[in-house]
Amino acid sequence: MNRAFASLALIPALSVSLVAAAPKVDPQTFAGLAIRNIGPAVMGGRVSALDGFVENGRITLFLGAASGGVWKSQNGGTSFKPLFDKQIQSIGAVRVDPSDHRTLWVGTGESWTRNSVSVGDGIYKSTDGGDTWTNMGLKDSEHIAQVLVDPRDSKVVYAAALGHLWSSGGERGLYRSADGGKTWLRVLATNDDAGCASVAMDPKNPDVLYAAMWQFRRRAWAFESGGPGGGLYKSTDGGRSWIRLDGDAKRGLPAGEVGRCAFAVAPSDPRIVYCVVEAKEGGLYRSEDGGGSWKRVNRGAEMLSRPFYFSTLTVDPKNPDRVYKPGFNLSLSEDGGRTFSTIASAAHGDFHAVWVDPERPEHVYMGSDGGFYESQDRGATVVFQQNLPIAQYYHVSLDDQVPYNTYGGLQDNSSWRGPSRTGGAIQNRHWRTFPNGDGFWAQPDPSDPDYAYTESQGGEIVRTNMRTGETRAIKPQEQAGEAKYRWNWNSPIVLSPNHKGAIYMGCQYLFRSEDHGLTWQKLSPDLTTNDPKKQQQEQSGGVTTDNSAAENHCTIYAVAESPLDKDLIWVGTDDGRLQVTRDGGKSWTDTVANVPGLPEHTWVSWIEPSPYAAGTAFATFDGHTTGDLRTYVYRTTDYGRTWTPLATPQLEGFAHVVRQDPVNRELLYLGTEFGLFLSVDGGAAWSAFRPENFPKVAVRDIAIHPRDKDLVLATHGRGLWIVDDLTPLRALGKEAMARPSAFLPVRPSERSVLQDFGWVDGDAQFNGQGPSYGAAFAYHQQKRHIFGDLKFEILDAQGQVLGTLPGDPRRGIQRLFWNMRLKAPRVPVGASPVFVASGPRVLEGAYTIRMTDGPSVQKTELRIVPDPLSVNTAEDRRAQFDLAMDLFRMIDGMAYTTERLVALRDGARGAQAKDPALKARLEAFAAALETLRAEYVPVKEGAGITGEEKHREHLVSLYQTVAGFDGRPAPAAFARRDALKKDIGATDLAVAQLVAKDLGPLNAALKAEGAAPIQDLTWKDWDARTATGPGAGKGSPEELAWSLTARYF
Amino acid sequence: MLRPTLLTASAVLVAFAGQAQTPAPTVDQIIAKHLEARGGLARLKAIRTLRIQARSGSQEVPLVTEWKRPMRYRRSATFLGVTFVHAFDGTAGWTINPFAGAGGGFKEPQPMNPEELKAAALDADLDGPLVDWQAKGHRVEYLGREDMDGDPVHKLKVSLKDGDQITYYLDADTFLALKTVTKRTVRGSEEESETTFGNYAATGGVMFPHLVASGPKGSADRERVTIDEVRINEAMSDDRFSMPAKAAK
């Protein structure tokens, strides 16, 4: 009975109003669909911040992922758990309060401000080690580079806020709180375009601070580091007043404009301060008098490279001359910065964070674009920890293999293929990579399962033979007289839904190939604005020139061919053109002027032609590169002549992708920077999809598997996620939701034969979650079920109950799984246990699920089908099932016989005989029974591997052999069954003869003495006594451990 | 089902619904409502012995848990023809784990290790830690009202005397526990588990969940225990809780 029923029984007035209430559609409606993270963690995602502490000899680490939240390890990095899933995933800073390790600070909004960086929403505090978080303000800072806490006073906190990246304003500069974050005072600011990129504290005199102001502005087509707002500052009074350090020739720091700089104070000698400076006279500067005077000690490439991405320093906690400089490589100086060596050369490059064990400085942790590394020898050698699923996907696509594979490209981590499921966990070893670089679109070739298309930045597409590894570069090349092709950082590679094997690519022109990229047909003129002002990437970077293809602009970004018309093609550009052709590219129309409420030149992030009507399409736009974080999603039904906005206040985050369900036209999926949103009414209303385990992460792409009906999400920061089987969601209508509880349809359940034996990999490996095993059924309930019974029984065609499952009490769609197995046979009890994991798996066919929800009883069909991977026939499986059941009955029968022998034996030994001769006969009877029992089961008591093999062991071994393979058993199995029947039958006969011969006379003699007779155990009594057990468990004592420790109140 | 308790709980719902602008409820108020929802302190305290028969997992392993005041506790599970036992006699704890040791068949009772003993001392409190929490040396903190699975709950954090923590998620309507998150320190390492409760029904005027699902926090794996029968105040020998010299078969 659910909450409504409980009320109905007791408080009629209240209950009527509850029942009559309109069905509630909110995130909980969908949460029970569940979602699983398949990783991968074989590669990393960018790690932006690290902090930690040592307590009782153990290292606790906090790791900030660039777009994957905050992770905590309490074992020095062997394993991590996410701490920050309900909050924004873009992390700029993590800081442990040095005087209270339970208090943590997180500055959201990564400060490594590359083109793909996300945004934050302020600073967060936890006072319970990360279990709960409170936003403490600075919500308009967007990016927080650092947080420091005064070691003398936990209430004094500094936050270095960069402010808005793509526009002026916001909360920017150095902020100080004197009340633990309740209020903030901006203590250092320069102008509306500059923020604080670095703050360092003298650990012995925490009122001494060094701060670097940085003026930086990104646009979609360029960025500029440096400007009048930049500068280097020192305070000796906790930020109340500042002196400027740069621009004064006497101090030694460079004159003129500075870009991104970073300070670091040597913890062991705070007079020694380092500053890496981006400037015309940039390099590494060192002061030995607390910032009074400076000398440039190094101007090597690693000090000067890409300051916006790498300006940070870490000084060894015990040696003031040992300095780590993250960069393309990780560099280490042992001589105060005069010379550097490259370390961690076996790691992925592009380092951003270093944390040195304060008690053992040889021990170093590092974060880079490639993930998280640990070194025991100061970076000479490193261990890559494959335990963090923080992959930054851009796109995902799927093939039609069984099981299907996922393909996708990741920020600076190549492109990868991995399975949607295995026979167990999806482990790091299941993934394979393609040619390296940044990865974006990756497509299997539907015309040849051996091949896939992947790319690296700037449209560098290759076609790879996945069997041999051969790759062929097939990027379209400029022809004589053509303008230079402009390829986006993330150039589209899109498959034709109508012509198997045809692919599209776009620069400013749209190309199509029908011969695997050997030749390309140019289908369009320049479809962009072709604005020359946005094509000067050679001048991008400001103080330090930086032209990496990341700012390429006036390019095609979105391409889609209508599944209903091969000549109807949509193209969206990064400079805000929304083009359509209805004649295969002969003529193009820009429809963006018809999009209401959309600022000019807003990036087209996605186009989704409807599979239901040719004139219908959906589009998303992303304005964040102009500082516009609103959600833009639209629909047209007339080929773009008019567009209708679909955004509602329930949405948050700039939009990346929209998909229309191919089965239910009202069902829409929208991926934004802050997650997935669903609409069940064609976009009139939206609801976040946020199951408990799914973080508030950017959903960059959505794929729907047409055969398996799965929804696959590519997240930029938390890898790939799968919602198995959308069937219940597609069927969720008003009718089902109007009832207190109702079944929903599911896809038929396969008797999976897939097995993956895995290996014992230890705790430092991530294991991706496979689908729940078993036959699924789904239901929707309006209210949480609190009172009374909610159970599901599985019935066979004869109405016999094969299994029972308790319901899930949560409201909304719920899905449960029956393991398709009969209960295990009752096992003969001996001195040692015997493992019989379960009963045989049921055969394919139609079964019935019966839901009992208080007084309500409903039924639905449960359809079980063979696994398409199985090479066996239905007859094979029937032969296996029948033999397994025969053996099952033999085990069950032996369980009875051995219990009967024990009952008779104990009865004989417990009989109250007076006559010594009778006593002797009773003991002889008991001994004979025990001798026969020893033919069935082991009888040597005590721990250890006794190696006794009795009838039971032989029978169970054969049962496991037969039950463990889903095909026709070998002839030897049938022969063995017959042989065992003969052997066991001989013992059974001996038992029968012994009992027939002795029990009657013995009981007669006992009766003559007036003593109670020996009670025989009948099958009926035994069967009744053991009807509820002993069960066989789920296969291991470890799994039972949870039940043994579960607390009931 | 217990009519008076539910009426009381619903009355609380009405009372709290009108308090949107009033200060947050106190720990004592929340606990009082929770204990009322369970059947009232008097009924809880009147329980001298308690026996709960349950089944665990898809193979429906039988589980029997027994309590007897003061602080006696025993749980046994029959599995593959052998029986596991966890028991505590108010002072000492012991276990029988037939799967300990190679080959199995080890049926000798063994004293609990310190971590097991710590857990058993908590399990033996048949009232639960929210009853007389001050006298038991626990600390309770109200963490506020929040959304859990789309429904409002009150969160209470109990810092146990032994240093571990249990956070209770109490349904904001009925004040019954819907979930607990337990954080234990085991040999210096933190372990977190989550338990959800459902299918409440009353025995002797006291509400008991009849569905208990538990597993590691952050994992989808849950072991589900279905409670079939609750018996109160049946005779129970003290010997059942004391470590036997030798195990029975």
XYZ file of C-alpha atoms in Angstrom, chain A residues 330-715:
386
model
C 56.362 18.912 -15.952
C 59.663 20.605 -15.141
C 61.619 20.400 -11.904
C 64.383 22.651 -10.691
C 66.698 21.631 -7.874
C 68.652 24.878 -7.899
C 66.185 27.594 -7.157
C 64.873 27.835 -10.682
C 68.154 28.374 -12.521
C 67.882 25.114 -14.422
C 64.992 22.735 -15.002
C 64.704 19.101 -16.000
C 61.731 17.441 -17.577
C 60.202 14.866 -15.266
C 57.171 12.595 -15.472
C 57.974 11.991 -19.098
C 55.841 8.830 -19.128
C 52.781 10.893 -18.269
C 50.344 12.657 -20.558
C 51.517 16.251 -20.863
C 49.804 19.560 -20.151
C 50.219 19.731 -16.374
C 48.121 21.974 -14.164
C 48.495 20.816 -10.589
C 51.166 19.371 -8.315
C 50.805 18.366 -4.677
C 53.849 17.271 -2.705
C 53.582 15.040 0.351
C 54.616 17.429 3.145
C 56.149 14.642 5.229
C 57.934 12.826 2.417
C 58.604 15.229 -0.448
C 59.880 12.507 -2.739
C 56.250 11.537 -3.031
C 54.424 13.737 -5.519
C 50.958 13.814 -7.085
C 50.278 15.466 -10.433
C 47.284 16.438 -12.513
C 47.379 17.058 -16.254
C 45.111 17.037 -19.300
C 45.611 13.272 -19.170
C 44.431 12.723 -15.602
C 46.029 11.965 -12.259
C 49.524 10.606 -11.606
C 51.563 9.611 -8.584
C 55.325 9.425 -8.229
C 57.411 7.966 -5.425
C 60.664 9.433 -6.744
C 60.054 13.078 -7.405
C 58.685 12.486 -10.869
C 61.415 10.218 -12.221
C 58.775 7.546 -12.676
C 55.027 7.877 -12.453
C 51.963 5.719 -11.999
C 48.874 6.650 -13.963
C 45.814 6.014 -11.830
C 43.050 4.502 -13.932
C 40.462 5.084 -11.269
C 38.844 8.386 -12.201
C 36.004 8.406 -14.752
C 36.419 12.064 -15.685
C 36.705 11.680 -19.452
C 35.749 14.825 -21.353
C 33.722 13.589 -24.293
C 32.558 15.834 -27.094
C 30.489 13.314 -29.038
C 29.330 9.735 -28.997
C 28.080 7.397 -31.685
C 27.136 3.725 -31.716
C 27.522 0.744 -34.007
C 25.179 -2.185 -34.521
C 27.361 -4.957 -33.148
C 26.042 -7.240 -30.402
C 26.674 -5.826 -27.866
C 26.950 -2.443 -29.534
C 30.073 -0.313 -29.102
C 30.437 3.340 -28.282
C 32.721 5.669 -30.229
C 33.696 9.135 -29.129
C 36.369 11.792 -29.005
C 37.709 13.428 -25.871
C 39.353 16.719 -25.077
C 43.105 16.063 -25.479
C 42.585 12.365 -24.959
C 42.110 10.936 -28.432
C 39.109 8.937 -29.626
C 38.025 5.638 -28.139
C 35.833 2.671 -28.748
C 34.378 0.709 -25.863
C 31.557 -1.770 -25.331
C 28.135 -0.877 -24.021
C 28.251 -4.062 -21.952
C 30.383 -7.101 -21.319
C 29.655 -10.202 -19.312
C 30.540 -8.244 -16.182
C 32.028 -4.857 -15.431
C 33.269 -2.678 -18.276
C 36.914 -2.448 -17.370
C 39.778 -0.326 -18.575
C 41.080 -3.218 -20.678
C 37.924 -3.203 -22.794
C 38.712 0.130 -24.448
C 40.795 0.768 -27.577
C 42.073 4.020 -28.946
C 42.528 5.561 -32.361
C 45.219 7.941 -33.643
C 45.921 10.511 -30.936
C 45.289 14.205 -30.481
C 42.238 15.954 -29.218
C 39.256 13.830 -30.155
C 35.807 14.976 -31.227
C 33.511 13.145 -33.636
C 34.067 9.430 -34.041
C 31.815 7.358 -36.263
C 31.763 3.670 -37.029
C 31.498 3.038 -40.749
C 28.052 1.477 -41.149
C 29.074 0.031 -44.494
C 32.028 -1.893 -43.082
C 32.200 -2.918 -39.402
C 36.007 -3.075 -39.517
C 36.346 0.661 -40.026
C 35.765 3.841 -38.092
C 36.221 7.553 -38.760
C 37.883 9.688 -36.111
C 39.513 13.088 -36.126
C 41.819 15.378 -34.259
C 41.546 19.126 -33.937
C 40.925 21.153 -37.057
C 39.228 18.460 -39.113
C 42.130 15.983 -39.312
C 39.925 13.021 -40.138
C 41.290 9.503 -40.515
C 39.690 6.202 -41.414
C 41.024 3.333 -39.344
C 40.874 -0.372 -39.951
C 40.166 -1.621 -36.447
C 41.412 -5.125 -37.238
C 44.831 -4.140 -38.524
C 45.249 -0.662 -37.110
C 45.996 0.856 -40.550
C 44.876 4.436 -40.837
C 44.335 6.651 -43.833
C 44.118 10.451 -43.611
C 41.154 11.570 -45.711
C 40.700 15.253 -44.897
C 39.311 17.240 -47.838
C 42.077 19.307 -49.414
C 41.933 22.746 -51.007
C 41.801 22.643 -54.782
C 43.417 25.117 -57.120
C 41.979 28.573 -56.676
C 40.029 27.770 -53.545
C 40.113 29.779 -50.354
C 41.808 28.178 -47.390
C 39.492 25.728 -45.676
C 38.490 26.767 -42.179
C 37.966 23.802 -39.895
C 36.449 24.117 -36.478
C 38.323 22.744 -33.457
C 35.457 20.270 -33.307
C 34.621 19.696 -36.968
C 31.507 17.659 -37.737
C 31.782 14.152 -39.162
C 28.205 13.090 -39.762
C 26.701 9.966 -41.318
C 23.908 9.996 -43.841
C 20.810 8.274 -42.450
C 19.668 7.419 -45.975
C 22.796 6.212 -47.728
C 24.805 3.682 -45.775
C 28.435 4.694 -45.893
C 27.972 8.303 -46.983
C 29.610 10.847 -44.688
C 29.600 14.625 -44.356
C 32.287 17.010 -43.189
C 32.174 20.745 -43.002
C 34.707 23.586 -42.975
C 33.124 26.738 -44.381
C 31.903 24.432 -47.153
C 29.925 21.261 -46.777
C 31.456 18.086 -48.199
C 30.007 14.659 -48.792
C 31.804 11.439 -49.607
C 30.312 8.157 -50.741
C 33.610 6.328 -51.118
C 35.014 6.397 -47.567
C 36.690 9.768 -47.992
C 38.641 8.932 -51.128
C 36.826 11.731 -52.919
C 34.668 14.511 -51.570
C 31.836 16.327 -53.264
C 31.543 19.986 -52.361
C 27.873 20.630 -51.672
C 27.819 24.294 -50.796
C 29.335 27.695 -51.102
C 30.766 29.281 -47.956
C 27.853 28.911 -45.546
C 29.302 31.165 -42.847
C 29.431 34.934 -42.456
C 33.043 34.744 -43.630
C 33.791 37.741 -41.427
C 37.499 38.566 -41.934
C 37.722 40.146 -38.476
C 37.067 36.738 -37.005
C 39.736 35.011 -39.046
C 42.892 36.485 -37.584
C 43.905 33.603 -35.377
C 47.595 34.213 -36.118
C 47.296 37.264 -33.930
C 45.452 35.544 -31.118
C 46.945 35.223 -27.650
C 47.851 38.699 -26.475
C 51.267 38.819 -24.802
C 51.996 35.263 -25.935
C 50.801 34.332 -29.409
C 48.667 31.203 -29.417
C 47.093 29.787 -32.570
C 46.190 26.139 -32.085
C 43.000 25.732 -34.171
C 41.000 26.112 -30.957
C 39.886 29.581 -32.040
C 39.209 28.799 -35.714
C 35.968 30.535 -36.569
C 33.422 31.167 -39.297
C 33.122 27.415 -39.707
C 30.445 24.784 -40.033
C 29.720 23.176 -36.663
C 26.461 21.256 -37.066
C 25.345 19.112 -40.005
C 22.283 16.889 -40.321
C 20.581 15.125 -43.220
C 16.875 14.485 -42.828
C 16.117 10.792 -42.340
C 13.049 11.365 -44.530
C 14.725 13.110 -47.473
C 18.318 12.688 -48.556
C 18.289 16.075 -50.290
C 17.148 17.929 -47.185
C 20.279 18.929 -45.300
C 20.678 21.345 -42.417
C 23.924 23.164 -41.562
C 24.663 25.330 -38.548
C 27.737 27.509 -38.189
C 29.671 28.816 -35.217
C 28.962 32.371 -36.320
C 25.227 31.950 -36.260
C 24.047 30.801 -39.662
C 21.281 28.197 -39.804
C 21.232 26.982 -43.394
C 18.973 24.508 -45.144
C 18.951 22.968 -48.596
C 16.080 20.941 -50.007
C 17.802 20.026 -53.252
C 20.897 18.250 -52.077
C 23.009 21.413 -51.884
C 22.144 23.182 -55.099
C 20.545 26.044 -53.209
C 20.790 27.091 -49.585
C 18.616 29.307 -47.373
C 19.754 30.883 -44.130
C 16.821 30.645 -41.721
C 18.391 32.202 -38.648
C 16.576 35.485 -39.087
C 13.374 33.545 -38.437
C 14.524 32.444 -34.988
C 12.858 34.714 -32.441
C 14.688 35.972 -29.378
C 18.096 34.811 -30.518
C 20.999 37.283 -30.399
C 22.782 37.722 -33.702
C 25.729 35.433 -34.436
C 24.854 32.924 -31.750
C 26.668 29.641 -32.276
C 24.493 26.870 -33.705
C 25.285 23.885 -31.506
C 22.896 21.263 -32.908
C 20.287 20.558 -35.554
C 17.964 17.591 -35.306
C 15.760 16.873 -38.314
C 12.612 15.104 -37.205
C 12.090 11.499 -38.296
C 8.327 12.175 -38.373
C 7.902 15.135 -40.744
C 10.390 16.456 -43.266
C 9.679 20.089 -42.507
C 10.184 19.626 -38.789
C 13.536 20.124 -37.111
C 14.895 21.147 -33.748
C 17.890 23.380 -33.135
C 19.954 24.464 -30.177
C 22.149 27.533 -29.920
C 24.999 28.248 -27.543
C 25.707 31.864 -26.687
C 28.225 31.341 -23.928
C 31.108 32.604 -26.052
C 29.508 36.025 -25.833
C 28.818 35.676 -22.119
C 25.208 34.628 -22.739
C 24.532 31.529 -20.643
C 20.840 31.156 -21.499
C 19.328 27.986 -22.949
C 18.210 28.248 -26.562
C 16.164 25.437 -28.079
C 13.710 25.794 -30.976
C 11.482 23.812 -33.313
C 10.414 24.474 -36.864
C 7.650 22.646 -38.699
C 8.009 24.477 -42.007
C 11.603 23.965 -43.083
C 12.810 26.923 -41.042
C 10.391 29.581 -42.224
C 9.297 29.950 -38.618
C 10.905 28.762 -35.413
C 9.178 28.310 -32.065
C 11.131 28.660 -28.828
C 10.854 25.640 -26.551
C 12.915 26.855 -23.594
C 11.153 27.081 -20.243
C 12.336 28.186 -16.815
C 13.016 24.551 -15.847
C 16.055 24.536 -18.140
C 19.515 25.629 -17.109
C 22.807 25.772 -18.922
C 23.708 26.656 -22.461
C 22.461 24.031 -24.892
C 24.608 21.519 -26.748
C 22.250 18.966 -28.237
C 18.597 18.113 -28.715
C 17.189 14.776 -29.872
C 13.676 13.689 -30.743
C 12.825 10.164 -29.720
C 12.462 7.951 -32.807
C 9.442 6.109 -31.349
C 7.553 8.719 -29.317
C 7.489 12.032 -31.164
C 6.539 13.944 -28.011
C 9.630 12.784 -26.177
C 12.598 15.146 -26.432
C 16.064 14.920 -24.891
C 18.082 18.088 -24.349
C 21.724 18.177 -23.275
C 23.031 21.377 -21.715
C 26.106 22.432 -19.812
C 24.309 21.412 -16.622
C 22.833 18.063 -17.523
C 20.084 16.259 -19.365
C 16.496 17.484 -19.584
C 13.462 15.560 -20.799
C 10.186 16.666 -22.235
C 7.270 14.267 -22.614
C 5.070 16.803 -24.389
C 7.091 17.934 -27.351
C 8.915 20.672 -25.499
C 6.037 22.409 -23.732
C 7.576 21.528 -20.361
C 10.944 20.129 -19.334
C 12.256 18.246 -16.365
C 15.820 17.542 -15.338
C 16.923 13.917 -15.538
C 18.898 13.545 -12.350
C 19.103 10.070 -10.831
C 21.039 9.959 -7.572
C 24.292 8.870 -9.196
C 24.188 11.242 -12.161
C 26.146 14.457 -11.622
C 25.292 17.935 -12.811
C 27.642 17.498 -15.737
C 27.686 18.889 -19.261
C 25.858 16.609 -21.698
C 27.529 17.270 -25.027
C 25.964 14.559 -27.145
C 23.096 12.081 -27.013
C 22.765 8.862 -28.994
C 19.820 6.476 -29.097
C 20.443 2.895 -30.099
C 17.689 1.947 -32.541
C 17.821 -1.790 -31.848
C 18.511 -1.861 -28.119
C 16.513 1.303 -27.336
C 19.248 2.598 -25.041
C 20.024 6.259 -24.466
C 23.760 7.042 -24.403
C 25.063 10.334 -23.076
C 28.467 11.817 -23.817
C 29.407 14.039 -20.919
